Coordinates of C-alpha atoms and ligand atoms in Angstrom, one line a residue:
M1 CA 33.3 247.1 3.4
T2 CA 31.0 246.0 6.3
P3 CA 31.9 247.2 9.8
I4 CA 33.1 243.6 10.6
D5 CA 35.5 243.6 7.6
T6 CA 36.8 247.0 8.7
M7 CA 37.3 245.7 12.3
Q8 CA 39.1 242.6 11.0
R9 CA 41.4 244.7 8.8
Q10 CA 42.2 247.0 11.7
L11 CA 43.0 244.0 14.0
E12 CA 45.2 242.5 11.3
E13 CA 47.1 245.8 11.0
I14 CA 48.0 245.5 14.7
F15 CA 48.5 241.7 15.0
T16 CA 49.2 240.6 11.3
P17 CA 46.6 238.1 9.9
A18 CA 48.4 235.1 11.5
R19 CA 47.4 236.4 15.0
V20 CA 43.7 237.1 14.3
K21 CA 41.4 234.2 14.3
T22 CA 37.7 234.3 13.2
A23 CA 37.0 230.7 12.1
P24 CA 33.9 229.3 14.0
E25 CA 35.9 226.5 15.6
D26 CA 38.5 229.1 16.9
L27 CA 35.8 231.4 18.2
A28 CA 34.3 228.4 20.0
A29 CA 37.6 227.2 21.4
W30 CA 38.9 230.5 22.7
G31 CA 35.6 232.2 23.5
G32 CA 34.6 230.2 26.5
D33 CA 36.0 228.7 29.8
W34 CA 35.3 225.6 31.9
T35 CA 31.7 226.8 32.6
R36 CA 29.4 225.4 30.0
A37 CA 26.3 227.4 30.7
F38 CA 26.9 230.5 28.7
R39 CA 26.5 231.4 25.1
V40 CA 29.9 231.6 23.4
A41 CA 29.9 234.2 20.6
P42 CA 33.0 236.4 20.2
S43 CA 33.7 238.1 16.9
A44 CA 37.5 237.5 16.8
I45 CA 40.4 236.1 18.8
V46 CA 43.7 238.1 18.9
F47 CA 47.1 237.0 20.2
P48 CA 49.3 239.9 21.4
Q49 CA 53.0 239.4 21.6
S50 CA 54.0 242.6 23.2
I51 CA 52.8 245.4 25.6
D52 CA 52.6 247.7 22.5
D53 CA 50.2 245.3 20.8
V54 CA 47.8 245.5 23.8
V55 CA 48.1 249.3 24.0
Q56 CA 47.3 249.7 20.3
L57 CA 44.3 247.3 20.6
T58 CA 43.0 249.1 23.7
Q59 CA 43.3 252.4 21.8
L60 CA 41.4 250.9 18.9
A61 CA 38.7 249.6 21.2
N62 CA 38.3 253.0 22.8
A63 CA 38.1 254.7 19.4
R64 CA 35.6 252.2 17.9
G65 CA 33.6 251.2 20.9
L66 CA 34.9 247.5 20.8
H67 CA 34.6 245.2 23.8
L68 CA 37.7 243.2 24.9
V69 CA 37.7 240.0 27.0
P70 CA 41.1 239.0 28.4
S71 CA 41.6 235.2 28.2
G72 CA 44.2 233.0 29.9
G73 CA 44.1 229.2 30.3
R74 CA 40.2 229.3 30.2
T75 CA 39.9 227.2 33.3
G76 CA 37.6 229.7 35.0
L77 CA 34.5 228.4 36.7
S78 CA 32.4 231.6 36.8
G79 CA 32.3 232.7 33.1
G80 CA 34.8 235.5 33.7
A81 CA 36.5 234.8 30.4
V82 CA 33.4 234.0 28.3
A83 CA 32.7 236.2 25.3
S84 CA 29.0 236.0 24.7
D85 CA 28.2 239.1 22.7
G86 CA 30.6 239.8 19.8
E87 CA 33.6 240.8 21.9
I88 CA 37.2 240.4 20.9
V89 CA 39.0 237.8 23.0
V90 CA 42.5 238.7 23.8
S91 CA 44.4 235.5 24.4
F92 CA 47.8 235.5 26.2
D93 CA 48.9 232.2 24.7
R94 CA 51.8 233.9 22.9
M95 CA 52.9 236.0 25.8
N96 CA 54.2 233.0 27.7
R97 CA 57.8 233.7 28.5
V98 CA 59.6 233.8 31.8
L99 CA 61.4 237.1 31.3
D100 CA 63.8 237.3 34.2
F101 CA 64.8 235.7 37.4
N102 CA 66.7 237.4 40.3
A103 CA 68.1 234.8 42.8
A104 CA 68.9 237.5 45.4
D105 CA 65.4 238.8 45.4
R106 CA 63.9 235.4 44.7
I107 CA 61.6 237.1 42.2
V108 CA 60.7 235.8 38.8
R109 CA 59.2 238.0 36.1
C110 CA 56.6 236.3 33.9
E111 CA 54.4 237.2 31.0
A112 CA 50.7 236.8 31.6
G113 CA 50.4 233.6 29.5
V114 CA 53.0 231.5 31.5
V115 CA 51.2 228.3 32.6
T116 CA 51.1 227.9 36.4
Q117 CA 52.8 224.5 36.2
T118 CA 55.6 225.9 34.0
L119 CA 56.3 228.5 36.7
Q120 CA 56.2 225.8 39.4
E121 CA 58.7 223.7 37.4
Y122 CA 60.9 226.8 36.7
A123 CA 61.1 227.4 40.4
A124 CA 61.7 223.7 41.3
A125 CA 64.7 223.6 38.8
R126 CA 66.3 226.4 41.0
D127 CA 65.5 224.7 44.2
L128 CA 62.7 227.1 44.8
F129 CA 58.9 226.9 45.1
Y130 CA 55.9 228.8 43.8
P131 CA 53.3 227.8 46.3
V132 CA 50.0 228.6 44.6
D133 CA 48.6 225.3 43.4
F134 CA 45.4 223.8 42.1
A135 CA 44.0 221.0 39.9
S136 CA 44.1 223.2 36.8
S137 CA 47.8 224.1 37.2
G138 CA 48.6 222.3 34.0
S139 CA 46.6 224.8 31.9
S140 CA 45.7 227.9 34.0
Q141 CA 47.9 230.9 33.2
I142 CA 49.5 233.4 35.6
G143 CA 47.5 236.4 34.2
G144 CA 44.2 234.6 34.8
N145 CA 45.3 233.5 38.3
I146 CA 46.1 237.1 39.2
S147 CA 42.9 238.4 37.7
T148 CA 40.9 236.1 39.9
N149 CA 43.3 236.1 42.9
A150 CA 43.3 232.3 42.6
G151 CA 43.4 230.3 45.8
G152 CA 43.6 226.5 45.5
I153 CA 44.9 223.7 47.8
K154 CA 47.7 225.3 49.7
V155 CA 46.0 228.5 51.0
I156 CA 46.0 227.2 54.5
R157 CA 49.7 227.6 54.7
Y158 CA 50.8 229.9 51.8
G159 CA 47.8 232.2 51.2
L160 CA 46.4 233.4 47.9
T161 CA 47.9 234.5 44.6
R162 CA 47.8 238.1 45.9
D163 CA 50.4 237.2 48.5
W164 CA 53.0 236.3 45.9
V165 CA 52.6 239.2 43.5
A166 CA 55.5 241.7 44.0
G167 CA 54.9 243.8 40.9
L168 CA 52.6 244.1 37.9
T169 CA 52.7 245.7 34.5
V170 CA 49.2 246.5 33.4
V171 CA 47.5 248.3 30.5
T172 CA 44.4 250.0 31.8
G173 CA 41.1 250.1 29.9
A174 CA 42.1 253.7 28.8
G175 CA 45.3 252.3 27.2
D176 CA 47.8 253.6 29.9
V177 CA 50.7 251.4 30.8
L178 CA 51.3 251.2 34.6
E179 CA 54.3 249.7 36.4
C180 CA 52.9 248.7 39.8
N181 CA 55.3 248.2 42.7
N182 CA 58.4 247.0 40.7
G183 CA 59.0 244.0 42.9
L184 CA 59.6 246.0 46.0
V185 CA 59.1 244.6 49.5
K186 CA 58.4 248.0 51.0
N187 CA 56.8 250.8 49.2
A188 CA 54.7 253.3 51.2
T189 CA 53.9 255.7 48.5
G190 CA 50.1 255.8 48.6
Y191 CA 47.4 253.7 46.9
D192 CA 48.8 250.3 45.8
L193 CA 47.2 250.0 42.4
R194 CA 48.6 246.5 42.0
H195 CA 46.1 245.2 44.5
L196 CA 43.2 246.8 42.5
F197 CA 44.1 244.8 39.4
I198 CA 44.5 241.5 41.4
G199 CA 41.0 239.9 41.5
A200 CA 39.5 242.5 39.2
E201 CA 38.6 239.8 36.6
G202 CA 39.9 241.9 33.7
T203 CA 37.3 244.6 34.2
L204 CA 39.9 247.4 34.8
G205 CA 42.6 246.5 32.2
F206 CA 45.0 243.8 31.2
I207 CA 47.7 242.1 33.2
L208 CA 50.7 241.8 31.0
Q209 CA 53.6 240.9 33.2
A210 CA 54.0 240.0 36.9
D211 CA 56.9 239.8 39.4
L212 CA 56.2 236.8 41.5
R213 CA 58.0 235.9 44.8
L214 CA 59.3 232.4 45.2
L215 CA 60.1 230.5 48.4
P216 CA 62.9 228.0 49.3
A217 CA 61.8 224.5 48.3
P218 CA 59.6 223.0 51.0
A219 CA 60.4 219.9 53.0
P220 CA 59.2 216.6 51.6
A221 CA 55.5 216.1 52.3
R222 CA 53.2 213.3 53.5
V223 CA 49.5 212.9 52.7
M224 CA 47.0 211.3 54.9
V225 CA 43.4 210.5 53.9
L226 CA 40.8 210.0 56.7
A227 CA 37.3 208.5 56.7
I228 CA 34.9 210.6 58.7
D229 CA 31.2 210.0 59.2
R230 CA 29.9 213.2 60.7
F231 CA 30.4 216.5 59.0
A232 CA 31.0 218.3 62.3
D233 CA 33.9 216.0 63.0
V234 CA 35.8 217.2 60.0
L235 CA 36.5 220.4 62.0
N236 CA 37.4 218.5 65.1
V237 CA 40.0 216.6 63.0
L238 CA 41.4 219.9 61.6
Q239 CA 41.8 221.3 65.1
S240 CA 43.5 218.2 66.4
F241 CA 46.1 218.4 63.6
Q242 CA 46.6 222.1 63.9
R243 CA 47.4 221.8 67.6
G244 CA 50.5 219.7 66.9
L245 CA 51.8 220.7 63.4
T246 CA 51.6 223.1 60.5
L247 CA 49.6 221.7 57.7
S248 CA 50.2 222.5 54.0
A249 CA 46.7 221.4 53.0
F250 CA 43.4 220.3 54.7
E251 CA 40.8 219.4 52.2
F252 CA 37.5 217.5 52.4
F253 CA 35.2 215.7 50.0
S254 CA 32.0 213.7 50.3
E255 CA 31.4 210.1 49.4
L256 CA 29.4 211.2 46.4
A257 CA 32.4 213.2 45.1
L258 CA 34.6 210.2 45.6
T259 CA 32.2 207.9 43.8
K260 CA 32.3 210.3 40.8
V261 CA 36.1 210.2 40.7
L262 CA 36.1 206.4 41.0
D263 CA 33.6 206.2 38.1
H264 CA 35.7 208.5 36.0
R265 CA 39.3 207.5 36.8
D266 CA 41.3 204.3 37.3
V267 CA 42.0 205.0 41.0
A268 CA 41.5 202.8 44.0
R269 CA 38.9 203.4 46.8
P270 CA 41.0 204.4 49.9
F271 CA 39.1 202.2 52.3
A272 CA 37.0 199.1 51.9
K273 CA 34.2 200.6 53.9
P274 CA 32.8 203.9 52.5
A275 CA 32.4 206.8 54.9
N276 CA 30.2 209.9 54.5
F277 CA 33.1 212.2 54.2
Y278 CA 36.9 212.2 53.7
A279 CA 39.6 214.6 54.8
L280 CA 42.9 214.9 53.0
V281 CA 45.7 216.2 55.2
E282 CA 49.2 217.2 53.9
F283 CA 52.1 217.9 56.3
D284 CA 55.9 217.9 56.3
A285 CA 57.4 214.5 56.5
D286 CA 59.4 215.7 59.5
D287 CA 56.1 216.1 61.4
E288 CA 55.0 212.5 60.8
E289 CA 55.3 211.6 64.4
A290 CA 53.1 214.5 65.5
A291 CA 50.6 213.6 62.7
L292 CA 50.4 210.0 63.9
G293 CA 49.8 211.2 67.4
A294 CA 46.9 213.4 66.2
F295 CA 45.6 210.4 64.3
E296 CA 45.5 208.3 67.5
T297 CA 43.6 211.1 69.2
I298 CA 41.0 211.5 66.5
V299 CA 40.4 207.7 66.3
R300 CA 40.1 207.5 70.1
E301 CA 37.6 210.3 70.1
G302 CA 35.5 208.4 67.5
W303 CA 35.8 211.2 64.9
V304 CA 37.7 209.1 62.3
G305 CA 36.9 205.5 61.3
D306 CA 40.0 204.7 59.2
G307 CA 43.1 206.4 57.8
V308 CA 45.9 205.9 55.3
V309 CA 49.2 207.7 55.0
S310 CA 51.4 208.0 51.9
R311 CA 54.7 206.1 51.9
S312 CA 56.1 207.5 48.6
D313 CA 55.5 210.5 46.3
A314 CA 53.6 208.2 43.9
Q315 CA 51.2 207.2 46.8
A316 CA 50.9 210.8 47.8
Q317 CA 49.9 211.7 44.2
S318 CA 47.3 208.9 44.0
L319 CA 45.8 210.1 47.3
W320 CA 45.7 213.7 46.0
A321 CA 44.0 212.4 42.8
L322 CA 41.0 211.5 44.9
R323 CA 40.5 215.1 45.7
E324 CA 42.0 216.9 42.7
D325 CA 40.1 214.9 40.0
I326 CA 36.7 215.8 41.4
T327 CA 36.2 218.8 39.1
E328 CA 36.9 216.9 35.9
S329 CA 34.9 213.8 37.1
I330 CA 31.8 215.8 37.8
A331 CA 32.1 218.0 34.6
P332 CA 29.9 215.7 32.5
H333 CA 27.1 216.3 35.0
T334 CA 27.1 220.0 34.1
P335 CA 27.5 221.1 37.8
Y336 CA 26.1 224.3 39.1
K337 CA 29.0 225.5 41.2
N338 CA 28.7 227.3 44.5
D339 CA 32.1 228.4 45.8
I340 CA 31.3 229.8 49.2
A341 CA 33.2 230.9 52.3
V342 CA 32.6 231.9 55.9
R343 CA 35.0 232.5 58.6
V344 CA 36.6 229.2 59.8
S345 CA 35.1 229.7 63.2
D346 CA 31.6 230.0 61.6
V347 CA 31.9 226.8 59.6
P348 CA 30.2 224.4 62.0
A349 CA 27.1 226.6 62.4
F350 CA 27.1 227.3 58.7
L351 CA 27.2 223.6 57.9
D352 CA 24.0 223.2 59.9
D353 CA 22.4 226.0 57.8
I354 CA 23.5 224.4 54.6
D355 CA 22.3 220.9 55.7
R356 CA 18.8 222.3 56.3
L357 CA 18.8 224.3 53.0
V358 CA 20.0 221.3 50.9
G359 CA 17.3 219.1 52.4
T360 CA 14.6 221.7 51.6
H361 CA 15.7 223.1 48.3
Y362 CA 17.6 220.5 46.4
P363 CA 15.8 217.2 47.3
D364 CA 15.8 215.9 43.7
F365 CA 19.3 216.9 42.8
E366 CA 22.6 215.2 43.7
V367 CA 24.7 217.6 45.8
C368 CA 28.4 217.0 45.6
W369 CA 30.5 218.6 48.4
F370 CA 34.2 219.2 48.6
G371 CA 36.6 222.0 49.2
H372 CA 39.2 223.8 51.3
I373 CA 37.4 223.5 54.6
G374 CA 40.6 224.6 56.5
D375 CA 40.0 228.0 54.8
G376 CA 36.3 228.1 55.4
N377 CA 35.8 227.6 51.7
L378 CA 33.2 225.0 50.5
H379 CA 32.4 223.9 47.0
L380 CA 28.8 222.9 46.8
N381 CA 28.2 221.5 43.4
I382 CA 24.7 220.7 42.3
L383 CA 24.6 218.0 39.6
K384 CA 22.2 218.2 36.7
P385 CA 19.8 215.2 36.4
E386 CA 20.2 213.6 33.0
D387 CA 16.6 214.2 31.9
L388 CA 16.7 217.9 32.6
S389 CA 17.9 220.4 30.0
A390 CA 20.9 222.6 31.0
D391 CA 18.8 225.7 30.7
A392 CA 16.0 224.5 32.9
F393 CA 18.5 223.2 35.4
Y394 CA 20.5 226.5 35.6
E395 CA 17.2 228.4 35.9
R396 CA 16.1 226.2 38.8
C397 CA 19.5 226.6 40.5
H398 CA 19.5 230.3 40.0
R399 CA 16.0 230.4 41.6
I400 CA 17.1 228.6 44.7
S401 CA 20.5 230.3 45.1
P402 CA 19.1 233.3 47.0
A403 CA 18.2 231.0 49.9
L404 CA 21.8 229.8 50.1
F405 CA 23.2 233.3 49.6
E406 CA 20.9 234.7 52.3
A407 CA 22.4 232.2 54.7
I408 CA 25.9 233.3 53.6
R409 CA 25.0 237.0 54.1
N410 CA 23.7 236.2 57.6
R411 CA 27.1 234.9 58.5
R412 CA 28.9 237.7 56.7
G413 CA 30.4 235.2 54.2
S414 CA 31.3 235.3 50.6
I415 CA 29.3 234.0 47.6
S416 CA 32.5 233.5 45.7
A417 CA 35.6 232.5 47.7
E418 CA 38.0 231.8 44.9
H419 CA 36.4 231.3 41.5
G420 CA 35.4 234.9 41.0
V421 CA 32.1 236.5 40.2
G422 CA 32.2 236.6 36.4
L423 CA 28.8 236.1 34.8
L424 CA 27.7 233.3 37.1
K425 CA 27.5 235.2 40.3
R426 CA 27.2 238.7 39.0
D427 CA 23.5 239.1 39.7
F428 CA 24.1 238.0 43.3
L429 CA 27.0 240.3 44.2
H430 CA 24.9 242.3 46.5
Y431 CA 24.7 239.3 48.9
S432 CA 28.4 239.8 49.7
R433 CA 29.0 243.5 48.9
S434 CA 27.0 246.5 50.1
P435 CA 25.2 248.9 47.7
R436 CA 27.8 251.6 48.6
E437 CA 30.7 249.2 47.9
I438 CA 29.2 248.2 44.5
A439 CA 28.7 251.9 43.7
L440 CA 32.4 252.6 44.5
M441 CA 33.5 249.6 42.4
R442 CA 31.6 251.1 39.5
Q443 CA 33.3 254.4 40.0
L444 CA 36.7 252.7 40.1
K445 CA 35.9 250.9 36.9
A446 CA 35.0 254.3 35.3
V447 CA 38.4 255.7 36.4
F448 CA 40.5 252.9 34.8
D449 CA 38.1 252.1 31.9
P450 CA 36.1 255.2 31.1
K451 CA 34.6 253.9 27.9
G452 CA 33.7 250.5 29.3
V453 CA 35.8 248.4 26.8
M454 CA 37.1 245.9 29.4
N455 CA 35.2 242.7 29.9
P456 CA 31.8 244.3 30.0
G457 CA 29.0 242.5 31.9
K458 CA 31.4 240.6 34.2
L459 CA 31.5 241.2 37.9
L460 CA 29.2 244.3 37.7
T461 CA 25.8 244.3 35.9
P462 CA 26.0 246.5 32.8
Ligands
MLT1 C1 38.8 222.9 43.4 O1 38.9 223.2 44.6 O2 39.0 221.8 43.0 C2 38.6 224.0 42.4 O3 38.2 225.2 43.0 C3 37.7 223.7 41.3 C4 36.3 223.4 41.6 O4 35.7 223.9 42.5 O5 35.7 222.6 40.8
ZN2 ZN1 38.7 225.2 45.1

């Protein structure tokens, strides 16, 4: 028997043959994520159905030196769930049950493979609300969201995934099961290990179950889209709205991003006359009068050329599509994604830095801008020219990235605001974290995953 046959037999003993896949098309389907730049070459895909399955697998990996890659909805944009080197992909597709709901605590207990939208609908059916939301909600899974501390489009009001995790059940890289925080509101008993696993990108262990807090259903919302010519005015517009009302989203996108959506989708241009930038503002319908007041001010100041406000849920959804469909619309252009953040107060000066950099370093590339500017988080996507190979394009982008990351470091910003580090940003981590921090991160990994079986090569260089 070859070592591969032995490994397959051992996996089948834990999972039964029906839950171990090795066919090339399955390896290709489950071995990657939404990034398209990395080699996809796992040796097997397994589908646990219980905590015990994962414990046994982790013990096997420690005994045999196997490498494990946790995999959720595979919507990641930094290669965090890509298996490039014979790893075993651990898919949570079959651990997708909502296990428990407690109305008094307003806490729902989910398995890692529950799809975000399923949780949102589960909450809505009980007149409650799970506020973390993004364009990939229809396929992203809770375990992956927690592993990357996913942000999305409502952070300005509701915060990040971390803010909604009241408890976690994890299996460490050493095979230990930990119950972290048990859904408690208060728990002052030392290190909160739950928060180490949130955003760890599967490098410390597996997230198996989560207690997630829900909110009462929000008030009906209105959406406004605004045409803005000068980038700096996007922030003037944000401040005008924030003076009078509480926003649930403030997003922006460039004319190029809009053009790509219009080319890709059957949606209407919001205004006859194109502008350089657009802002999308979401607010409670009860605040409409205040929003219209802010609109009058920003038009009077000359910051906004035109605006449209939704009159129905369907209209709100079509306005949101202009922003939410950008990722899918630019995907055929093999974008090189920069997901960067500075403090909101540093955004105007940072935009000047970026303008200069883009002009100098990316003159022959299309640069597509959008993002959660209300959080200081910009998505700067560089689009691949058709006649350039993906490898050559990525190599050039990687070569010019340091200039951008240097500007981020100078403003004490982050090279990855919400997508995670994964493979894509791993070699640049030192632009956002000090050598001492990285050394401590390595030590933490060694504590939870002493044999290095968990998601090797992600986040930290091997
Ligand atoms: C978004 O804001 O739409 C997501 O982060 C995805 C992306 O950046 O492409
Ligand atoms: Zn985003």
